[in-house]
Short mmCIF file of C-alpha atoms in Angstrom, two decimals:
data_model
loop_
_atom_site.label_atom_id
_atom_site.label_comp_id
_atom_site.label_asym_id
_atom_site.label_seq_id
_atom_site.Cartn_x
_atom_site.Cartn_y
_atom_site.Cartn_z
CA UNK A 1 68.18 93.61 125.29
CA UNK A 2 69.71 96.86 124.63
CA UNK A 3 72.77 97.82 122.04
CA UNK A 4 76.02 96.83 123.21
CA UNK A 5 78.18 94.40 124.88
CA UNK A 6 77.98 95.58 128.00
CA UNK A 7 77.23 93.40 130.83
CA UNK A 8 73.59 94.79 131.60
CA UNK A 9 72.77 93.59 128.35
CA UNK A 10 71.67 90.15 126.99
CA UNK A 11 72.83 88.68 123.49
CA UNK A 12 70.80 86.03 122.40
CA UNK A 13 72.27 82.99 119.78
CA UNK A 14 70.00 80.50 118.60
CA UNK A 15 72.54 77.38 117.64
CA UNK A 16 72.74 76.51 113.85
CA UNK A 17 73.59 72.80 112.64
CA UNK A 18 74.55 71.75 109.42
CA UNK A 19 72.77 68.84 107.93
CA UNK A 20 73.61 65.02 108.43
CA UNK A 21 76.44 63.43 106.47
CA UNK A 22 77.42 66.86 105.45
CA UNK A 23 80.68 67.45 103.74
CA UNK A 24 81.87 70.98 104.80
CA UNK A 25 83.35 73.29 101.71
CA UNK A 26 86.56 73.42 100.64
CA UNK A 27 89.21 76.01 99.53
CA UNK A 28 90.35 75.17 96.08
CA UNK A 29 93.16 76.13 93.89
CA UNK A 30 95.21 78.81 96.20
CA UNK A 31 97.73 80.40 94.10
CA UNK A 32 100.28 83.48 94.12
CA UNK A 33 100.83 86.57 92.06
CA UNK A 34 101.52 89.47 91.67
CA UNK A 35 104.96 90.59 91.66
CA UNK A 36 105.78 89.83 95.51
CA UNK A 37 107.87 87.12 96.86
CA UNK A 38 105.71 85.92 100.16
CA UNK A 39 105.83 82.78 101.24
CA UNK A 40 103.48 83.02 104.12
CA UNK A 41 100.85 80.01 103.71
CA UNK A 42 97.43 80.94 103.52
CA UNK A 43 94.80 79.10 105.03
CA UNK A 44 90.89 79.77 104.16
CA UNK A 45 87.78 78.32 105.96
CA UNK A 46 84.43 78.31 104.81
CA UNK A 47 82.25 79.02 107.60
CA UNK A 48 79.25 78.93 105.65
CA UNK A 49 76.76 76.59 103.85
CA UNK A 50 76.04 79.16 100.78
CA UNK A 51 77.01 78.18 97.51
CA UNK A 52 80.10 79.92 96.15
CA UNK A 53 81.72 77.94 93.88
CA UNK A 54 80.56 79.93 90.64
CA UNK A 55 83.09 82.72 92.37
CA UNK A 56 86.84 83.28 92.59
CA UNK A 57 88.86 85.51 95.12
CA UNK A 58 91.49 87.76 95.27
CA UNK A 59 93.27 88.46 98.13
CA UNK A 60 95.53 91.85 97.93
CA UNK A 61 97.64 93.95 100.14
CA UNK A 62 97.39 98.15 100.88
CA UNK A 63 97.40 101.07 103.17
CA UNK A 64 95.00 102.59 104.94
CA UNK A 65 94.32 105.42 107.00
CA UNK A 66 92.69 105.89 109.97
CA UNK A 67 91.26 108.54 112.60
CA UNK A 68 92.84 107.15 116.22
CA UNK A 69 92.31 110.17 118.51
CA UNK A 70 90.85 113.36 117.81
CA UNK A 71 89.00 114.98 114.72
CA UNK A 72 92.25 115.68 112.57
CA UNK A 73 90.38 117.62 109.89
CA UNK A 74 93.07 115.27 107.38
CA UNK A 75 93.80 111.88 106.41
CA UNK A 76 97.69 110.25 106.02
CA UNK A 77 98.24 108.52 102.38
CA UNK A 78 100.97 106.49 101.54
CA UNK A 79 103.19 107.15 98.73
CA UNK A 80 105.08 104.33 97.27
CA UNK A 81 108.14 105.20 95.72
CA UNK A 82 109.28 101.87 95.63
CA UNK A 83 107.60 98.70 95.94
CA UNK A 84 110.20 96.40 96.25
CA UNK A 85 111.77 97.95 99.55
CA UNK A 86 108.29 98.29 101.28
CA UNK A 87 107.30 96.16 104.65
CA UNK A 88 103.99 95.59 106.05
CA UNK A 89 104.64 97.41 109.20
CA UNK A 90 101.90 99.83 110.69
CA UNK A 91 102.85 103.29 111.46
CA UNK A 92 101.12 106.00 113.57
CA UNK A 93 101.33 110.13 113.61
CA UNK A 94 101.19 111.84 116.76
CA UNK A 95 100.45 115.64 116.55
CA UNK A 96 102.19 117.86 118.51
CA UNK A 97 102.49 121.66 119.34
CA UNK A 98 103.76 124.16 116.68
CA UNK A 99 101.86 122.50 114.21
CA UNK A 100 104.36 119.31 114.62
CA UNK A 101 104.03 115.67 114.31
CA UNK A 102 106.04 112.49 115.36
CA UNK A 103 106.09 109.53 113.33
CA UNK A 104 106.24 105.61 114.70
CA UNK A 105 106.44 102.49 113.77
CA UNK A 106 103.82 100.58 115.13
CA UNK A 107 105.03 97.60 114.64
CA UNK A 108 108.27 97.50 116.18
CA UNK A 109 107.89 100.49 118.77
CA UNK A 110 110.47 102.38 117.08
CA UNK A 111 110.18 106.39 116.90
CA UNK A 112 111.11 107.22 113.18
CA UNK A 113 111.44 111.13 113.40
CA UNK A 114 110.11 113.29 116.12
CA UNK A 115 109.13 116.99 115.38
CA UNK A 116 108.32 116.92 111.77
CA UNK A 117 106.70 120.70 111.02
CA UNK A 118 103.07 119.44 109.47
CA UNK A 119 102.42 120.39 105.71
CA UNK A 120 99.66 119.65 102.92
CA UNK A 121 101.40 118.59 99.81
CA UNK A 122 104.11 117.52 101.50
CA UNK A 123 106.05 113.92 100.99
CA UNK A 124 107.87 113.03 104.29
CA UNK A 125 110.15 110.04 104.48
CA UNK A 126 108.50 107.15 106.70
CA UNK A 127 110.37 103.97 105.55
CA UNK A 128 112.45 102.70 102.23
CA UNK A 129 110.15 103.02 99.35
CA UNK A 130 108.14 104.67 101.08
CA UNK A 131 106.72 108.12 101.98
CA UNK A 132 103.71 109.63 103.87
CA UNK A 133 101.51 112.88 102.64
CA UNK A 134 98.32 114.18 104.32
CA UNK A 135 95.10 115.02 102.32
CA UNK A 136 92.61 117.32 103.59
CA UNK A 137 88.78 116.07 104.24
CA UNK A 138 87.48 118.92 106.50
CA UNK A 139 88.94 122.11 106.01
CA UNK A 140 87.10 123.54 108.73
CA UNK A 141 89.12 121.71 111.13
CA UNK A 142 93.34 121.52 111.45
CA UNK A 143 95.15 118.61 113.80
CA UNK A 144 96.20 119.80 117.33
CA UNK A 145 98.08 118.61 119.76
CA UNK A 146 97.06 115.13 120.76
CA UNK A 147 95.21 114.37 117.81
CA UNK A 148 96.54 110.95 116.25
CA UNK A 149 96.45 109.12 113.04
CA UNK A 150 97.81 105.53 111.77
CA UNK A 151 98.36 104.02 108.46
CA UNK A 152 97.64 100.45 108.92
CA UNK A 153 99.01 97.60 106.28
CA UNK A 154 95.32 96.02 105.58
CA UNK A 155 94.40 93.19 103.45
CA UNK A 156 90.91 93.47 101.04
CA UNK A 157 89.24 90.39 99.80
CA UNK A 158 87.22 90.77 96.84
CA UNK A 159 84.53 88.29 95.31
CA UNK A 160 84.65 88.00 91.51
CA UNK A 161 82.28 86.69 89.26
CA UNK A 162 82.38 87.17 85.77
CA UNK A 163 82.95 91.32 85.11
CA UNK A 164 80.99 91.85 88.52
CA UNK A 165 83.66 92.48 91.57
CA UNK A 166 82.34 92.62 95.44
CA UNK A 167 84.51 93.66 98.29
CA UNK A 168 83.96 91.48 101.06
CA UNK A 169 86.60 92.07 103.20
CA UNK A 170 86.84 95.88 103.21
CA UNK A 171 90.71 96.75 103.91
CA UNK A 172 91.18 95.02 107.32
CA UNK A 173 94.48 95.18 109.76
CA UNK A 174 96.94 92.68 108.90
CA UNK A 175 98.63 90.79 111.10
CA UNK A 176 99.97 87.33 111.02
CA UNK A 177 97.97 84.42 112.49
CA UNK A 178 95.06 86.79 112.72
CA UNK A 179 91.68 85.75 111.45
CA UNK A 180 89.97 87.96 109.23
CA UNK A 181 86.14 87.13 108.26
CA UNK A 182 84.57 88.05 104.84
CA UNK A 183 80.93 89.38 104.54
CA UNK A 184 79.98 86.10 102.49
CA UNK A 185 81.75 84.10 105.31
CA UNK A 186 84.84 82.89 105.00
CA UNK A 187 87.72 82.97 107.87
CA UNK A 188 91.11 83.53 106.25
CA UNK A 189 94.75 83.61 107.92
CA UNK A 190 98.03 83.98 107.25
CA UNK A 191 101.11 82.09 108.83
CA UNK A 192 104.97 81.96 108.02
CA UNK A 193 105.55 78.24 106.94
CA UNK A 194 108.17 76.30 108.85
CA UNK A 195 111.50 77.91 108.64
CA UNK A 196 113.14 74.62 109.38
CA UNK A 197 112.10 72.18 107.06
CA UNK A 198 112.94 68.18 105.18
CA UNK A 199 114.85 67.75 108.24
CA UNK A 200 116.68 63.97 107.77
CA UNK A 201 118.18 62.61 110.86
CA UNK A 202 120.15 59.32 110.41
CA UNK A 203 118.50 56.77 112.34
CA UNK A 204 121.91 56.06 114.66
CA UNK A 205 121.70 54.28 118.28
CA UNK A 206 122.29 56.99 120.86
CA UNK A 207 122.52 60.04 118.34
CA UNK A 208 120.41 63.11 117.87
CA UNK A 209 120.64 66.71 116.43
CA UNK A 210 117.79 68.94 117.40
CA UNK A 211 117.69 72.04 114.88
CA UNK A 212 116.15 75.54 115.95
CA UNK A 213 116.67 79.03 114.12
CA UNK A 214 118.62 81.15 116.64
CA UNK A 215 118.02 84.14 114.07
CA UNK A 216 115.81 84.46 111.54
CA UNK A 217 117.56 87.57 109.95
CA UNK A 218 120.93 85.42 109.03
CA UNK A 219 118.56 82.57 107.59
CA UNK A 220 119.12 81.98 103.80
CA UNK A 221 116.96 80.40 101.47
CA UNK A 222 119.37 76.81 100.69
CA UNK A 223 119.33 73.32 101.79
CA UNK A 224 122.71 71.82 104.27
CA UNK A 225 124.35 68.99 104.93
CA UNK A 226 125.52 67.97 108.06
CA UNK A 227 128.40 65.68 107.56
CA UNK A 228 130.03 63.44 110.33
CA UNK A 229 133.63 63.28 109.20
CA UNK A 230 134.99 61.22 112.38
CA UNK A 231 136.00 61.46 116.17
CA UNK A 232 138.33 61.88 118.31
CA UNK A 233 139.17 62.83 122.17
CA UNK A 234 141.11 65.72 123.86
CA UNK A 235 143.66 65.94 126.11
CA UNK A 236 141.14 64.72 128.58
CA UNK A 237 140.39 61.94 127.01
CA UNK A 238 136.69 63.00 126.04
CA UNK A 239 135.11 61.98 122.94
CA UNK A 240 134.00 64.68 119.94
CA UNK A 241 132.96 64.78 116.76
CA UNK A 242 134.52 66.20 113.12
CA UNK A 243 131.28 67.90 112.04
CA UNK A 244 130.95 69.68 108.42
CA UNK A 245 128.35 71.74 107.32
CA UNK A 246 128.24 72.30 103.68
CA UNK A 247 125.62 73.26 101.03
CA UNK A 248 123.89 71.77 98.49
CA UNK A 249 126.35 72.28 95.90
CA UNK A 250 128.62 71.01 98.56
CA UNK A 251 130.53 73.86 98.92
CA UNK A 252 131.44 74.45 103.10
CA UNK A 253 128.67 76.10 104.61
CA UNK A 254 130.62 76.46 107.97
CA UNK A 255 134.38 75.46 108.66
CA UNK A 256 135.06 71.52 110.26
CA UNK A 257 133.93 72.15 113.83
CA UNK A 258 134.81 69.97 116.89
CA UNK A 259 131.83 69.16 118.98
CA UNK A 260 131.22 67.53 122.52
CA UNK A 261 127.85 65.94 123.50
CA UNK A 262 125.21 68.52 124.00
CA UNK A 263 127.45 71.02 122.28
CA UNK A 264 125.97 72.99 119.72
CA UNK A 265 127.71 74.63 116.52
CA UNK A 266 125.15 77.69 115.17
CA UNK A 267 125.18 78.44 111.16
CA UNK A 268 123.56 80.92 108.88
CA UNK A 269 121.07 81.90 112.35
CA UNK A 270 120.42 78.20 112.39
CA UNK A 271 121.69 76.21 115.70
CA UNK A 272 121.90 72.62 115.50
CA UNK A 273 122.47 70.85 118.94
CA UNK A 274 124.36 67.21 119.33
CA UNK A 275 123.00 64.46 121.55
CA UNK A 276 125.48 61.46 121.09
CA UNK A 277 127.20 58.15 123.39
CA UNK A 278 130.69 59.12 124.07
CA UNK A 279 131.33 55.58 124.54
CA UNK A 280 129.84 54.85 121.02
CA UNK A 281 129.82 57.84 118.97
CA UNK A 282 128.26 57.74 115.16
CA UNK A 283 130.14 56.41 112.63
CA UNK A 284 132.41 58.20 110.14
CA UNK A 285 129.87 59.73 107.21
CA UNK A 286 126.90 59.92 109.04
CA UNK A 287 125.07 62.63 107.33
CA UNK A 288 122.01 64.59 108.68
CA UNK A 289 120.27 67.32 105.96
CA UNK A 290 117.63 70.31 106.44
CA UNK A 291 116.13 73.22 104.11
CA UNK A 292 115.96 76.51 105.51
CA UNK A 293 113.37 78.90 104.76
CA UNK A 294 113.09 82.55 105.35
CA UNK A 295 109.78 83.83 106.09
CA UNK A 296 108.96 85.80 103.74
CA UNK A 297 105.95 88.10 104.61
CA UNK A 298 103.07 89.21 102.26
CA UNK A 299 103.87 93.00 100.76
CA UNK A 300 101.79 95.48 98.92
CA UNK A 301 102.91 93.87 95.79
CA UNK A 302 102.01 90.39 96.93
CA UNK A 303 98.15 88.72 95.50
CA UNK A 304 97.03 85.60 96.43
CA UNK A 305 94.03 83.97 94.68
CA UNK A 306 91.91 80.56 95.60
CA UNK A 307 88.29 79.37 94.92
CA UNK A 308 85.51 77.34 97.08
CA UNK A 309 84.32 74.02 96.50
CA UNK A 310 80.68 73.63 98.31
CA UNK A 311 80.15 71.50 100.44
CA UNK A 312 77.68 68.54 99.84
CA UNK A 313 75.60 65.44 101.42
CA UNK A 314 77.10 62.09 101.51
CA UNK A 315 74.02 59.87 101.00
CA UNK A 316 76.43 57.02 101.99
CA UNK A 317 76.44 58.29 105.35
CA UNK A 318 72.66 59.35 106.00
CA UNK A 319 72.04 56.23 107.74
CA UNK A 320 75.32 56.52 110.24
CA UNK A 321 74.59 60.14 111.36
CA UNK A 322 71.18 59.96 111.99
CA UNK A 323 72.48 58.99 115.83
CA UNK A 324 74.31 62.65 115.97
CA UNK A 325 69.71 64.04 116.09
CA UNK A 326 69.39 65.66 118.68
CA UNK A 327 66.24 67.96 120.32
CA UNK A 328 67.58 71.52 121.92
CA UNK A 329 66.92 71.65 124.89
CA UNK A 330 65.80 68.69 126.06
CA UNK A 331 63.94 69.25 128.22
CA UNK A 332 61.76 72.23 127.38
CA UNK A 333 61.28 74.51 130.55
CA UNK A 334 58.73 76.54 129.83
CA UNK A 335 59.21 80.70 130.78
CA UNK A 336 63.46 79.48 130.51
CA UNK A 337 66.22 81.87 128.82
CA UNK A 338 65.64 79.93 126.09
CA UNK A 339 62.50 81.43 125.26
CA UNK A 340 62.63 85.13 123.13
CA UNK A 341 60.19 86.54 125.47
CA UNK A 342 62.81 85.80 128.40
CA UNK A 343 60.35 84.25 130.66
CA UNK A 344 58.06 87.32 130.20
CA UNK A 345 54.09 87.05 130.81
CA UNK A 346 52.96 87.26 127.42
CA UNK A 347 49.46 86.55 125.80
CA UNK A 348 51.09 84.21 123.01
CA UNK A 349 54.70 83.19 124.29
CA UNK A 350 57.05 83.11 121.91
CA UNK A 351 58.19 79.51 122.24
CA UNK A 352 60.74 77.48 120.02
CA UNK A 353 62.07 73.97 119.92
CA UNK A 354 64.80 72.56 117.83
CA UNK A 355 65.94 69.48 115.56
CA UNK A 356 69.31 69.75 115.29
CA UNK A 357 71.69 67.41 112.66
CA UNK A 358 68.75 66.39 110.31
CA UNK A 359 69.18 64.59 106.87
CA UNK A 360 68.74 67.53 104.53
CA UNK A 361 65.21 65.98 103.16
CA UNK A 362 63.16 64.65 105.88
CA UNK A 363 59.99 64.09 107.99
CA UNK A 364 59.43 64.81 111.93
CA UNK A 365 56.62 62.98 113.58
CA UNK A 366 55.86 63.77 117.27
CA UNK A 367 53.89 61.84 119.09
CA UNK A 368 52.24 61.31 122.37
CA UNK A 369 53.15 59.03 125.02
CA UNK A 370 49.92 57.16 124.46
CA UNK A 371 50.75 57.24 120.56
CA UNK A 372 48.37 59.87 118.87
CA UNK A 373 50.49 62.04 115.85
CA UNK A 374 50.32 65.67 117.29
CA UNK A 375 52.34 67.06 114.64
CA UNK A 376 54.03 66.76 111.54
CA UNK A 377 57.17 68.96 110.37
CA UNK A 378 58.57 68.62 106.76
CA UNK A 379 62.49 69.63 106.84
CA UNK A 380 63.84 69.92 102.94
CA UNK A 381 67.52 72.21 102.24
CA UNK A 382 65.42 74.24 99.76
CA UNK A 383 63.71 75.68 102.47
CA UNK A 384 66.15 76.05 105.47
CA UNK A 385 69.45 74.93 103.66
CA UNK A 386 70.73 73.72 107.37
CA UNK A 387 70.21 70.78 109.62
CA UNK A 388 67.76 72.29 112.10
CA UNK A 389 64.07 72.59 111.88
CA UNK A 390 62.07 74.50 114.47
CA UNK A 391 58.57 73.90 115.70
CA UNK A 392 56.69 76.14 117.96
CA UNK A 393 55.69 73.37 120.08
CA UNK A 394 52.00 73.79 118.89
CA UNK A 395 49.70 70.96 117.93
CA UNK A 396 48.75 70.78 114.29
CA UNK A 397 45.75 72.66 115.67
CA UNK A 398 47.72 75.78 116.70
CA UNK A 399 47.33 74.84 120.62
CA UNK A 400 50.13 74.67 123.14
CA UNK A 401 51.10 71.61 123.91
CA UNK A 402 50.84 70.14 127.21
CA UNK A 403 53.65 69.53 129.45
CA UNK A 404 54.75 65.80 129.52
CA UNK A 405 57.19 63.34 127.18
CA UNK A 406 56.87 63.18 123.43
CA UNK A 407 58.02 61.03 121.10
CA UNK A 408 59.26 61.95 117.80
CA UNK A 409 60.29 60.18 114.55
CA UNK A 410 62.79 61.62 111.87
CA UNK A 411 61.67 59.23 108.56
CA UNK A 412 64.47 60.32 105.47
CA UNK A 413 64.10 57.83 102.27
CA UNK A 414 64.70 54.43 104.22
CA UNK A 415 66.32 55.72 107.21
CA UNK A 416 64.87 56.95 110.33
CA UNK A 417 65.42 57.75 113.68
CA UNK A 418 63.32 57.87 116.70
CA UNK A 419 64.22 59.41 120.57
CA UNK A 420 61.68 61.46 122.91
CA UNK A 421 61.68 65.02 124.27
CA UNK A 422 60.65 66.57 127.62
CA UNK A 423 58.24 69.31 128.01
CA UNK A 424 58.30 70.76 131.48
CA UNK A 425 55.92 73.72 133.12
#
């Protein structure tokens, strides 16, 4: 009912099931190129049951512009000068009076210039490596005051098979950790891996370090190790520990530190907190070790490739997931929601029932209480390459059925299955 989302509307989804003892898809060689340095992980899920393993996919990095507020009359390009220095931030162009403009940076709130006099042909400075110009697309029109553009750091997916190339992600926002869904469908994101990582503690009664980057600008891309050189007490008489941090070449990351329990000694933006006994502190050469990692985050000069593997049917588990069958709904209230007619007086209701989970080649029997076959239903993947079959809940003479309980009986190779429904008027 109706064309949008609002609330005096209805959307309608029918659910969709996958077969029994199906083996979802797969991503399948992810790999990076390109001459960027990203490290971010990406993670791709197939969310559908089409084939696309004959296909590879490239995943690549650009600007676009785009029409916020207003009817401009131009567009904002970027203009790489250098590709190295770039970022992925997102920037936006106010308008202004006096045929002005201020720039921002989207991402970081940041106002980059403010009162820029607006020019075709023009190359303003908007970040290192990186300029803005504005192309005209309707010269009937110039910006005004209020009007409002960004250039957004997007991410395109295209489909390749052999020489043939399909976009099906048509330059999206990027943003980390945000889903973005191809027209064939796959769900892709992108996350920073672990910045912390390999993280050995020695396995020491009544000692702990807990490691957590206190700033991920001073991070460097190396490996420590924390060495335990001894102990000793104040003035006080309270115990504390020699503590070295040096590098994998073992060169001294940070000078020999004293610290106390629950003190904390912060290196290269790492911070590494002590939990130790006083009364029985860890022995002299107890060594702890972690790998820092920098995120790294994907640039205009970062590509990232990967294929699918299809999912298939296990036949080896047929026989244990024909228990997950199920009839939707159950029971069957006739003139329901559920119905596409929404309950409306209709000379032939529009009336469908479900089997949900089925083996991808089977039979469906429904019968009577009494035992007389009303209806048979052939479910093969060729035809409806998913687990659910729908019947009409006619008779194989084209009547209605009558309200009541029904049997049915899913029969695949040597397996089957058999449960009852509810019909209610």
């Amino acid at each position: 009912i109706g064309n949008t989302t609002d609330a005096v509307n209805t959307i309608r989804i029918n659910p969709h099931s996958t077969p029994a003892a199906h083996v979802p898809p797969t991503t399948n060689n992810i790999s990076h190129s390109g001459e960027g340095i990203s490290n971010y992980e990406l993670d791709v899920i197939p969310l559908t049951i089409n084939q696309l393993s004959e296909y590879s996919y490239e995943l690549t990095f650009d600007y676009i512009s785009r029409t916020e507020i207003g009817n401009p009359g131009v567009t904002a390009m970027a203009v790489i000068l250098d590709s190295s220095a770039t970022s992925n931030d997102h920037y936006g162009v106010e308008f202004v009076p006096d045929a002005r403009f201020n720039l921002h940076n989207l991402s970081t709130g940041e106002v980059i210039r403010e009162g820029y006099p607006f020019r075709i042909g023009v190359a303003y400075t908007l970040a290192p490596g990186m300029k803005i110009e504005f192309q005209i697309t309707d010269s009937s029109r110039a910006p005004s005051a209020g009007d409002y553009l960004s250039l957004i750091f997007s991410a395109t997916l295209e489909r390749l098979d052999g020489q043939d190339t399909v976009t099906v992600i048509p330059g999206q926002k990027f943003e980390p950790g945000v889903h973005l869904v191809s027209d064939d469908g796959l769900m892709l994101t992108m996350n920073p891996q672990s910045e912390l990582q390999d993280i050995i503690i020695p396995a020491v009664l009544d000692f702990d370090i807990v490691f957590e980057v206190a700033d991920p600008s001073a991070l460097l891309d190396t490996s420590y190790q924390i060495n335990m050189t001894g102990s000793s007490t104040d003035s006080l008489g309270v115990v504390f520990l020699l503590v070295d941090i040096l590098y994998s070449d073992l060169t001294m990351a940070s000078e020999t530190d004293t610290i106390y329990d629950t003190g904390s000694i912060i290196f290269n933006g790492i911070s590494a907190s002590f939990d130790f006994d006083p009364e029985n502190p860890p022995p002299t050469g107890t060594t702890a070790s972690l790998v820092s990692v920098p995120a790294r985050a994907p640039t205009i000069r970062d590509i990232f490739q990967f294929g699918i593997l299809d999912g298939y049917v296990d036949q080896s588990l047929i026989e244990s997931s024909m228990e997950s069958i199920r009839v939707v709904p159950n029971p069957y209230i006739v003139g329901s929601l559920w119905e596409p007619d929404f309950g409306e007086l209709r000379d032939e209701p529009l009336r469908q029932l479900q089997f949900t989970h089925l083996p991808p080649e089977c039979e469906i029997f429904i019968f009577t209480l009494s035992g007389d076959l009303i209806k048979t239903l052939e479910h093969q993947t060729a035809n409806s390459p998913s687990g659910t079959k729908t019947w009409d809940l006619r008779a194989e003479g084209g009547r209605e059925i009558a309200p009541g309980i029904y049997l049915y009986l899913v029969k695949s190779n040597t397996f089957q299955y058999f449960n009852r429904f509810a019909v209610i008027k």
